[in-house]
Coordinates of C-alpha atoms in Angstrom, one line a residue:
X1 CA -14.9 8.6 17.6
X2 CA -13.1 5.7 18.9
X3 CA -15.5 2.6 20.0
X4 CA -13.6 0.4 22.6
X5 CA -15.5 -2.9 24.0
X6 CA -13.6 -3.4 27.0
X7 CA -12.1 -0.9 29.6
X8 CA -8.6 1.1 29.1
X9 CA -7.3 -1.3 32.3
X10 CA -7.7 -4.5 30.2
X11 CA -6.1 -3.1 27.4
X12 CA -3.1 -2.9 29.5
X13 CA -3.2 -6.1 31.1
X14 CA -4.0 -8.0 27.3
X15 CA -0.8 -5.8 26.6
X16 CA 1.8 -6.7 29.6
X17 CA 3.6 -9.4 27.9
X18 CA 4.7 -6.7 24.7
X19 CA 4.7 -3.4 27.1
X20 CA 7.1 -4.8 29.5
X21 CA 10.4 -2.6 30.4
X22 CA 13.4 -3.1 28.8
X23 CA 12.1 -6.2 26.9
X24 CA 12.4 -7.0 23.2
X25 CA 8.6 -7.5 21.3
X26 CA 7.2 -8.1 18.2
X27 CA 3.4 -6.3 17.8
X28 CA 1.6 -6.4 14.9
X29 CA -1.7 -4.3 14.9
X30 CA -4.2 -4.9 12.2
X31 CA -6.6 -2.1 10.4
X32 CA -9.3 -3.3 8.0
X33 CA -11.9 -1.0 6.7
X34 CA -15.6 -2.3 6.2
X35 CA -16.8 -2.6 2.0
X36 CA -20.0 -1.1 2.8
X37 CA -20.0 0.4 6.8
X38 CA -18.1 3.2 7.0
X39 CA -15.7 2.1 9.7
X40 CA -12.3 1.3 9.9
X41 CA -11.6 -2.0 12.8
X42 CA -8.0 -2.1 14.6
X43 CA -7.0 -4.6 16.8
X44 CA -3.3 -6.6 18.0
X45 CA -2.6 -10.3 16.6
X46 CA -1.6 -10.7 20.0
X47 CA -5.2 -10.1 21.5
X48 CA -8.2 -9.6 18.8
X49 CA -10.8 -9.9 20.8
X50 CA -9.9 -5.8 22.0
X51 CA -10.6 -3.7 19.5
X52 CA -11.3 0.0 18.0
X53 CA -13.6 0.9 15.8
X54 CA -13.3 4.2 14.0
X55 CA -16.2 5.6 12.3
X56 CA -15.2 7.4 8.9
X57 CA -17.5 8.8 5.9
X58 CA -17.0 6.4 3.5
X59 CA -15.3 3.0 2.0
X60 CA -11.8 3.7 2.7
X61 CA -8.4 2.3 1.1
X62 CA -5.5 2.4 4.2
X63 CA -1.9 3.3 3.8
X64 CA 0.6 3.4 6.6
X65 CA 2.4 6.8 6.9
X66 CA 5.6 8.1 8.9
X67 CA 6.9 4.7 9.4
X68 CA 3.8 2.8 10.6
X69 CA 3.2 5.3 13.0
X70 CA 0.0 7.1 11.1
X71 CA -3.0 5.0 8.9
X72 CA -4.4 7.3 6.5
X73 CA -7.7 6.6 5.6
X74 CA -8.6 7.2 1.6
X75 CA -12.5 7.6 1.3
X76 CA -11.9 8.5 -2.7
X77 CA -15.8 8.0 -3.5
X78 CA -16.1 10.5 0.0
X79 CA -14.1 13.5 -1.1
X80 CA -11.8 12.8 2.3
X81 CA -9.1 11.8 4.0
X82 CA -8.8 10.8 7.8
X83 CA -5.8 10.3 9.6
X84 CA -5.3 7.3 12.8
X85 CA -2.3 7.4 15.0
X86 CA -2.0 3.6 15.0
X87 CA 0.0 4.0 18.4
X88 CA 2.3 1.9 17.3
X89 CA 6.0 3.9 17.4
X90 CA 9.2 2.4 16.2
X91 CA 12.3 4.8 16.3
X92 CA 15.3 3.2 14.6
X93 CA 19.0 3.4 16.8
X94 CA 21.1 2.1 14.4
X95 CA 21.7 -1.4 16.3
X96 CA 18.2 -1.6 17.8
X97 CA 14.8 -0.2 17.3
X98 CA 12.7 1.3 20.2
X99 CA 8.8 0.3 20.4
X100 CA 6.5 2.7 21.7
X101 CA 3.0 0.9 22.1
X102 CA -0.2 3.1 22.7
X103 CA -3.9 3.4 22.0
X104 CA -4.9 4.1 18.4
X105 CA -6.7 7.5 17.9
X106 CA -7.8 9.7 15.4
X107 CA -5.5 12.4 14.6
X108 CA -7.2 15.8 13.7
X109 CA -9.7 17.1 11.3
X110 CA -10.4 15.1 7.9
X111 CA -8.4 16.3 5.0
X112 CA -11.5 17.3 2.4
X113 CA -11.2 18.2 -1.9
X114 CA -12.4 16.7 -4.9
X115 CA -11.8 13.0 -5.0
X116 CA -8.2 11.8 -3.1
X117 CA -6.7 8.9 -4.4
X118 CA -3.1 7.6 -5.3
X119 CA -0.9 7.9 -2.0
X120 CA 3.0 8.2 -2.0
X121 CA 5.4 7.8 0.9
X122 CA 8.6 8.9 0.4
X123 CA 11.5 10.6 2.2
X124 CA 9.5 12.4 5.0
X125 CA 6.8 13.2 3.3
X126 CA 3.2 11.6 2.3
X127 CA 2.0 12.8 -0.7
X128 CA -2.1 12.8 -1.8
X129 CA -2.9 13.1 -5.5
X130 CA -7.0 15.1 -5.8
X131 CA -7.4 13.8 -8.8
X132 CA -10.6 16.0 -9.5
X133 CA -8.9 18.9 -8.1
X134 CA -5.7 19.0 -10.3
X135 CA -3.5 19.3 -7.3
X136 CA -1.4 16.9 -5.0
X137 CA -1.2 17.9 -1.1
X138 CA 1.8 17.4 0.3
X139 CA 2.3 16.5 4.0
X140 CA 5.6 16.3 6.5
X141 CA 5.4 13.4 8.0
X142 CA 6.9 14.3 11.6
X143 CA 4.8 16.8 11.5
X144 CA 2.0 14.5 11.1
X145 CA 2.7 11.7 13.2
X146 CA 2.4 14.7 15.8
X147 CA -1.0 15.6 14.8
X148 CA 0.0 18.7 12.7
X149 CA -1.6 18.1 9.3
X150 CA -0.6 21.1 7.6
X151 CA -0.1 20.2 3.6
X152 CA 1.2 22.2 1.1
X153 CA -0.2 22.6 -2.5
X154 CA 1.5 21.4 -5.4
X155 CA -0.7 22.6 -8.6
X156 CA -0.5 20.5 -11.5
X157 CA -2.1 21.8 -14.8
X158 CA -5.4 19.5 -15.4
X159 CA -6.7 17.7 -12.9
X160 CA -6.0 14.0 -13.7
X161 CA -6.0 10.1 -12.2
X162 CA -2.4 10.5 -11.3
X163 CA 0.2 10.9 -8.4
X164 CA 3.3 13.3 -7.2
X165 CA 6.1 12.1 -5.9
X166 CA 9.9 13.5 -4.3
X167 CA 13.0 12.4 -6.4
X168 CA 15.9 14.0 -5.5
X169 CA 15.7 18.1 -5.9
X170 CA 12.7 17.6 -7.4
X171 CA 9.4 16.9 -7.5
X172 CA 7.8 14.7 -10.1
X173 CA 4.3 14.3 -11.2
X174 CA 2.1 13.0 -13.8
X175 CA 1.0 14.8 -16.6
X176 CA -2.0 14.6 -18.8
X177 CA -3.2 16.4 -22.1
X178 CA -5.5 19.3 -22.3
X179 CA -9.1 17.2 -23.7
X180 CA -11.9 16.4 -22.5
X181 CA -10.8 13.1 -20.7
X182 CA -7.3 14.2 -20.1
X183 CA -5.6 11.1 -20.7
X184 CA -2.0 10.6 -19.1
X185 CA 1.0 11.6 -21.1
X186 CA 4.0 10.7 -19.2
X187 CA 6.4 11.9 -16.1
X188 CA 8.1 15.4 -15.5
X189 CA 10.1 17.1 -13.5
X190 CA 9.3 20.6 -11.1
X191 CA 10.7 23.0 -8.6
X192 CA 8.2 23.0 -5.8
X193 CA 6.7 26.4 -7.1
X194 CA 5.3 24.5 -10.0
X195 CA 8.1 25.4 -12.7
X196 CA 9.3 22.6 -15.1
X197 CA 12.6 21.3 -14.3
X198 CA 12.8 19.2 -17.5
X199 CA 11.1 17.3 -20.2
X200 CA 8.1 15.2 -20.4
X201 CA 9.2 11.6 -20.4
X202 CA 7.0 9.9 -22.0
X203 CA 4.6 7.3 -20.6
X204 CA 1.2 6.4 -22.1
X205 CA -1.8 6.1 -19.8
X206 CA 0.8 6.1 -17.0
X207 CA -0.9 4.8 -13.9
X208 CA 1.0 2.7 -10.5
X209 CA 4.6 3.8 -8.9
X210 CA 6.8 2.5 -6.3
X211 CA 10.0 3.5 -4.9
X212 CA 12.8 0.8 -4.6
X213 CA 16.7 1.6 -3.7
X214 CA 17.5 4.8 -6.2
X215 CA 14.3 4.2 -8.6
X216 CA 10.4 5.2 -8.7
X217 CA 8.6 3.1 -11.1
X218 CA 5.7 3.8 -13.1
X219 CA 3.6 1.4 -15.1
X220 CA 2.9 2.5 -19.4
X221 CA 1.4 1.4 -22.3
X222 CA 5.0 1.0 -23.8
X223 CA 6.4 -1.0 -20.4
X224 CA 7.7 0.6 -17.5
X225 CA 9.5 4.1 -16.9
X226 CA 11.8 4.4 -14.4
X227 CA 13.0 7.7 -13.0
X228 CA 16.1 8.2 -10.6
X229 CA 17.7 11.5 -9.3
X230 CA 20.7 13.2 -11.6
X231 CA 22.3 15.7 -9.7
X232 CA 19.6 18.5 -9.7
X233 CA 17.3 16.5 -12.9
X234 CA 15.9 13.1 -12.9
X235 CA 17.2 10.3 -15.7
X236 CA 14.4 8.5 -17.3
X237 CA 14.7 5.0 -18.9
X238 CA 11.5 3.0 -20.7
X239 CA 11.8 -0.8 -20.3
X240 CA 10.2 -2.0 -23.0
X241 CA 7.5 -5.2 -22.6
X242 CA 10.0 -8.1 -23.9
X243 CA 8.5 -9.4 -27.5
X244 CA 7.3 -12.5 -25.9
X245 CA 5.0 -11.1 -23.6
X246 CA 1.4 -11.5 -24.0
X247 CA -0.7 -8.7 -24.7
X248 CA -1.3 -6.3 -21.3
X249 CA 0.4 -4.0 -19.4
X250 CA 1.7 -2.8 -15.6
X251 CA -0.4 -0.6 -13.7
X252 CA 0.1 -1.5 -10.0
X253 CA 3.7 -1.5 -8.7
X254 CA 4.8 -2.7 -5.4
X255 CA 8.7 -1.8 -4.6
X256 CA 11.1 -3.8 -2.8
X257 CA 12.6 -2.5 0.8
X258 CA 15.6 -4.5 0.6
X259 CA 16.5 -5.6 -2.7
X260 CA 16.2 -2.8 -5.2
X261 CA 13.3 -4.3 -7.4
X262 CA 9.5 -4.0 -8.6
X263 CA 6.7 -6.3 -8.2
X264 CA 3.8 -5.7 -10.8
X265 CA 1.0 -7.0 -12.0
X266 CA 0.9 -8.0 -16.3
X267 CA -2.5 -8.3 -17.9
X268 CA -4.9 -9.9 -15.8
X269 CA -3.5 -12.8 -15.0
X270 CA 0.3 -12.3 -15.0
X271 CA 3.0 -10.8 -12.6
X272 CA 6.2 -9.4 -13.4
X273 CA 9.4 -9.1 -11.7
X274 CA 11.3 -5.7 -12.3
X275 CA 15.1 -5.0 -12.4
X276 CA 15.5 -1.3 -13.0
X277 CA 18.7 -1.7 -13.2
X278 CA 20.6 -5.2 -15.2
X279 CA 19.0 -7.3 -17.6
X280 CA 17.1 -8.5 -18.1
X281 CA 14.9 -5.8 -16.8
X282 CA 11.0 -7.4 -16.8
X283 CA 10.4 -11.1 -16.3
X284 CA 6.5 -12.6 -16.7
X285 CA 5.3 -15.0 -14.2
X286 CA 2.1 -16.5 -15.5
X287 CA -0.5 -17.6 -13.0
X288 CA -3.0 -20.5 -13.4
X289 CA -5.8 -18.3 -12.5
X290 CA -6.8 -14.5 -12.7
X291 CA -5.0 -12.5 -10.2
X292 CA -7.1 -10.7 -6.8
X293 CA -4.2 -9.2 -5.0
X294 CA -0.5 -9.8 -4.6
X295 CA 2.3 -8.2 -1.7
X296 CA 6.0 -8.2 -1.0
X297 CA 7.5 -9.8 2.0
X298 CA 8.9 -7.3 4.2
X299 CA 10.8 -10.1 6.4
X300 CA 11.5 -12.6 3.2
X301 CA 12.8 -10.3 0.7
X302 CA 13.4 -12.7 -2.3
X303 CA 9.2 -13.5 -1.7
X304 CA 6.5 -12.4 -2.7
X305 CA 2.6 -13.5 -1.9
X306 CA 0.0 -13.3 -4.8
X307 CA -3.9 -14.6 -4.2
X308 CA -5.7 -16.3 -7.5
X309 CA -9.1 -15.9 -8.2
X310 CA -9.8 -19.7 -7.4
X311 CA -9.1 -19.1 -3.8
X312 CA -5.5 -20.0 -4.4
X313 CA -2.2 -18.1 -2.2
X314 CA 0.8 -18.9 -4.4
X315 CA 4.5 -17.8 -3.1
X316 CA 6.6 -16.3 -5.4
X317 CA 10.2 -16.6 -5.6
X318 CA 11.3 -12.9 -7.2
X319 CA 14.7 -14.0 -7.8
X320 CA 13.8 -17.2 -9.6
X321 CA 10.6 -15.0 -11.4
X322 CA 8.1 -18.3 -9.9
X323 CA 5.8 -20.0 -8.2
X324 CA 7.3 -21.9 -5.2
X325 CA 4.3 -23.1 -3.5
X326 CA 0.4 -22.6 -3.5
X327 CA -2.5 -23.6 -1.4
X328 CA -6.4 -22.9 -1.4
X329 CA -6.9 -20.4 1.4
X330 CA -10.9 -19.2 0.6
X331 CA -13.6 -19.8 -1.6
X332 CA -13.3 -18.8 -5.4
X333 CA -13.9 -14.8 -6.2
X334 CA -14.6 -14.2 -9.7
X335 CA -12.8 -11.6 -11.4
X336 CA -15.5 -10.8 -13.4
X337 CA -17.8 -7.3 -12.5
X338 CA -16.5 -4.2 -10.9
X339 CA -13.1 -3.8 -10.0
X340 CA -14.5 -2.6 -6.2
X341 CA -17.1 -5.7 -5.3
X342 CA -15.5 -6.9 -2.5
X343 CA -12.7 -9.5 -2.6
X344 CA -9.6 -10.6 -0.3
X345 CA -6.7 -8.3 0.5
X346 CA -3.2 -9.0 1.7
X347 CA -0.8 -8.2 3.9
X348 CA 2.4 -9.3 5.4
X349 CA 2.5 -9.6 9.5
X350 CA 5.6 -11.4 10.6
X351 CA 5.6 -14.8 9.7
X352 CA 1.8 -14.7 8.8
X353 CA 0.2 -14.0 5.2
X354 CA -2.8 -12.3 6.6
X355 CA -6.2 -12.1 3.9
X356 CA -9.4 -10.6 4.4
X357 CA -12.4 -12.7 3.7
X358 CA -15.2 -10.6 2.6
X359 CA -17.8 -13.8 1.4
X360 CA -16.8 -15.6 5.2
X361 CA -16.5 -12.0 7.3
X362 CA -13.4 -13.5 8.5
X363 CA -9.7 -12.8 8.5
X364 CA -7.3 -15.7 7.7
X365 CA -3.7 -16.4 9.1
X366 CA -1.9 -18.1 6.9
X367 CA 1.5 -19.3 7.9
X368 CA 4.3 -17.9 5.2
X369 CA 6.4 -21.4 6.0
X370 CA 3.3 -24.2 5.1
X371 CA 1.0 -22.1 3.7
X372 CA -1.7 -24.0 5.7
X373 CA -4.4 -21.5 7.9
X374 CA -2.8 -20.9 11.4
X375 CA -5.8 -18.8 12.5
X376 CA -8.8 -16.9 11.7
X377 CA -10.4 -14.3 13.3
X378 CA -14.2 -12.8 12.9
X379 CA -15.3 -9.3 11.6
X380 CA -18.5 -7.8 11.5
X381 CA -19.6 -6.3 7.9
X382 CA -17.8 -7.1 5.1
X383 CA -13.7 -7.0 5.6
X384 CA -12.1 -5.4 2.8
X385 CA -9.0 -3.1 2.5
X386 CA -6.4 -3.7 5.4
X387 CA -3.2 -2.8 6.3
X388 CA -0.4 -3.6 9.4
X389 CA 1.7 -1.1 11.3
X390 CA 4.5 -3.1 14.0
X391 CA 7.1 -5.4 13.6
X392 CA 10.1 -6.0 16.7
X393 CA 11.5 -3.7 19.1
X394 CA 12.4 -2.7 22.7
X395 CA 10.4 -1.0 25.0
X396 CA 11.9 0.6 27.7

């Protein structure tokens, strides 16, 4: 159950200047999950001192659904799934967008099976690989942005670290072999009954995918497969790691709203910048330290953000395939030890790079024009995963 400090009628007041009729607003409302509590934190940019606090089962990775309007909650090590309405609503109107602004809340009963993990959004619909339970639930995203979590069950043949996705008339999903520790093949094509609708493309030890323009992505052993809908199939092309690449490979993709290209990480301390579609295709960006976490810029398309394990933030120019600008932002987090201890996360909130502090139990502001810290605001625990739901609207 929700947790609020302060009374429903302060809420209101802290929220008059973005709630007012017939006015045009930005709001940007933040959700971090604790490393070790299990508890997820959500409060406004615009007034942090209110806050909710949700109590979950377990360490949870946070993914906005239906637009921003829904935070699903990913407790992998839990075996569940929770589900926020962020109360945050933006309806697009063609020459304006219409902002709804409400409590958060949580939003039915957990989702439950054997360890959820990879999470598409895509076309309406939210997709939920169990990657212990050989199956991907499949969720309507209307439907659940009105509370109805009714998912459907799309059966894969082994159970496997992997993801489904929509492409056209199709589904796609991962496939892996039939041993012991079914490793990942490559991509296919199936009706929604389970029925192949192609070939296996293949894709070694395929792990990561993003959507961007006509293309989902999907990190390999070989370099990265792109898949696009062909009338009723999918086409399927392998871009190759260039010969002067170091050794490493992708296996976290982040797509581009805007422009139609991939962000990826490249060994452990490299990025690469994707073109699915004109040459050349994959361009290295090598980075003076080992990489932590990196983001796309919703509002600065041509930027991306990228945080070095020296405590470095270094903007990224995707069309140039470099670094533009960097500045120390925290203290060093080693690379080095599991790939869960608890280091920074980023995300993108207007004109702010926003960054969890897990060593400091902060989170920073960073401005996205100097780089230098704007802001920082406390959090109990140890901050870890976090996402942010908003952006600019009217509210009537």
């Amino acid at each position: 159950m929700p947790k609020r400090p302060l009374p429903a009628v302060l809420l209101l007041l802290a929220l008059a200047s973005t709630a007012a009729a017939d006015e045009d607003h930005s709001v940007f409302r933040v959700f971090v999950g604790d490393h070790a509590a299990p508890r997820v934190t959500a409060f406004d940019l615009a007034a942090p001192d209110i806050r909710w606090q949700f109590d979950i089962t377990g360490q949870a990775k946070l993914y906005p659904l239906a637009g921003g309007a829904v935070v699903a909650a990913v407790q992998s090590d839990d075996d569940a799934v929770q589900f926020l309405h962020s109360g945050i609503t933006l309806e697009n109107h063609g020459d304006h967008s219409d902002l709804e602004i409400g409590e958060p809340a949580p939003l039915g009963a957990p989702l439950t099976g054997p360890r959820p993990f990879h999470v598409v959004s895509h076309d309406g619909q939210s997709f939920i690989n169990f990657d212990r339970g050989g199956y991907a639930a499949i969720l309507d995203e209307a439907e659940l942005s009105e509370g109805r979590i009714d998912p459907v069950q799309f059966q894969q043949a082994r159970a496997h670290h992997g993801f489904v996705a929509a492409l056209g008339e199709v589904l796609v999903s991962t496939v892996a072999a039939e041993a012991e520790d079914a490793p990942r093949l490559g991509l296919q094509a199936f009706s929604a009954d389970g029925t192949p609708a192609g070939d296996l493309a293949p894709c070694t030890g395929i792990h990561g995918e993003a959507f961007s323009g006509a293309y989902l992505a999907a990190g390999c052993k070989e370099g990265v497969l792109t898949a696009r809908a062909e009338g009723g199939s999918v086409a399927y092309d392998m871009l190759d790691y260039p010969a002067d690449f170091p050794e490493g490979t992708t296996g976290t993709l982040l797509g581009g709203r805007v422009l139609q290209l991939f962000l990826g990480n490249h060994g452990a301390d490299g990025l690469v910048v994707i073109d699915p579609a004109s040459e050349p295709h994959l361009r290295r960006i090598a980075l003076p330290f080992r990489r932590v976490d990196f983001a796309l810029d919703p509002k600065l398309p041509t930027t991306g953000w990228v945080l070095t394990e020296d405590g470095s933030l270094h903007r990224i120019d995707l069309l140039a395939a470099k670094i533009t600008g960097s500045a120390k932002v925290t203290g060093p987090y080693s690379m080095d030890g599991h790939w869960n201890d608890p280091r920074p996360r980023l995300a993108l909130a207007g004109d702010e790079v926003l960054l969890t502090d897990p060593q400091a139990g902060l989170l920073r502001r960073i401005s996205a024009a100097t780089l230098q810290e704007s802001g920082t605001i406390a959090l109990e625990g140890l901050p870890y995963n976090l996402t942010v739901v908003g952006g600019s609207g009217l509210s009537h």
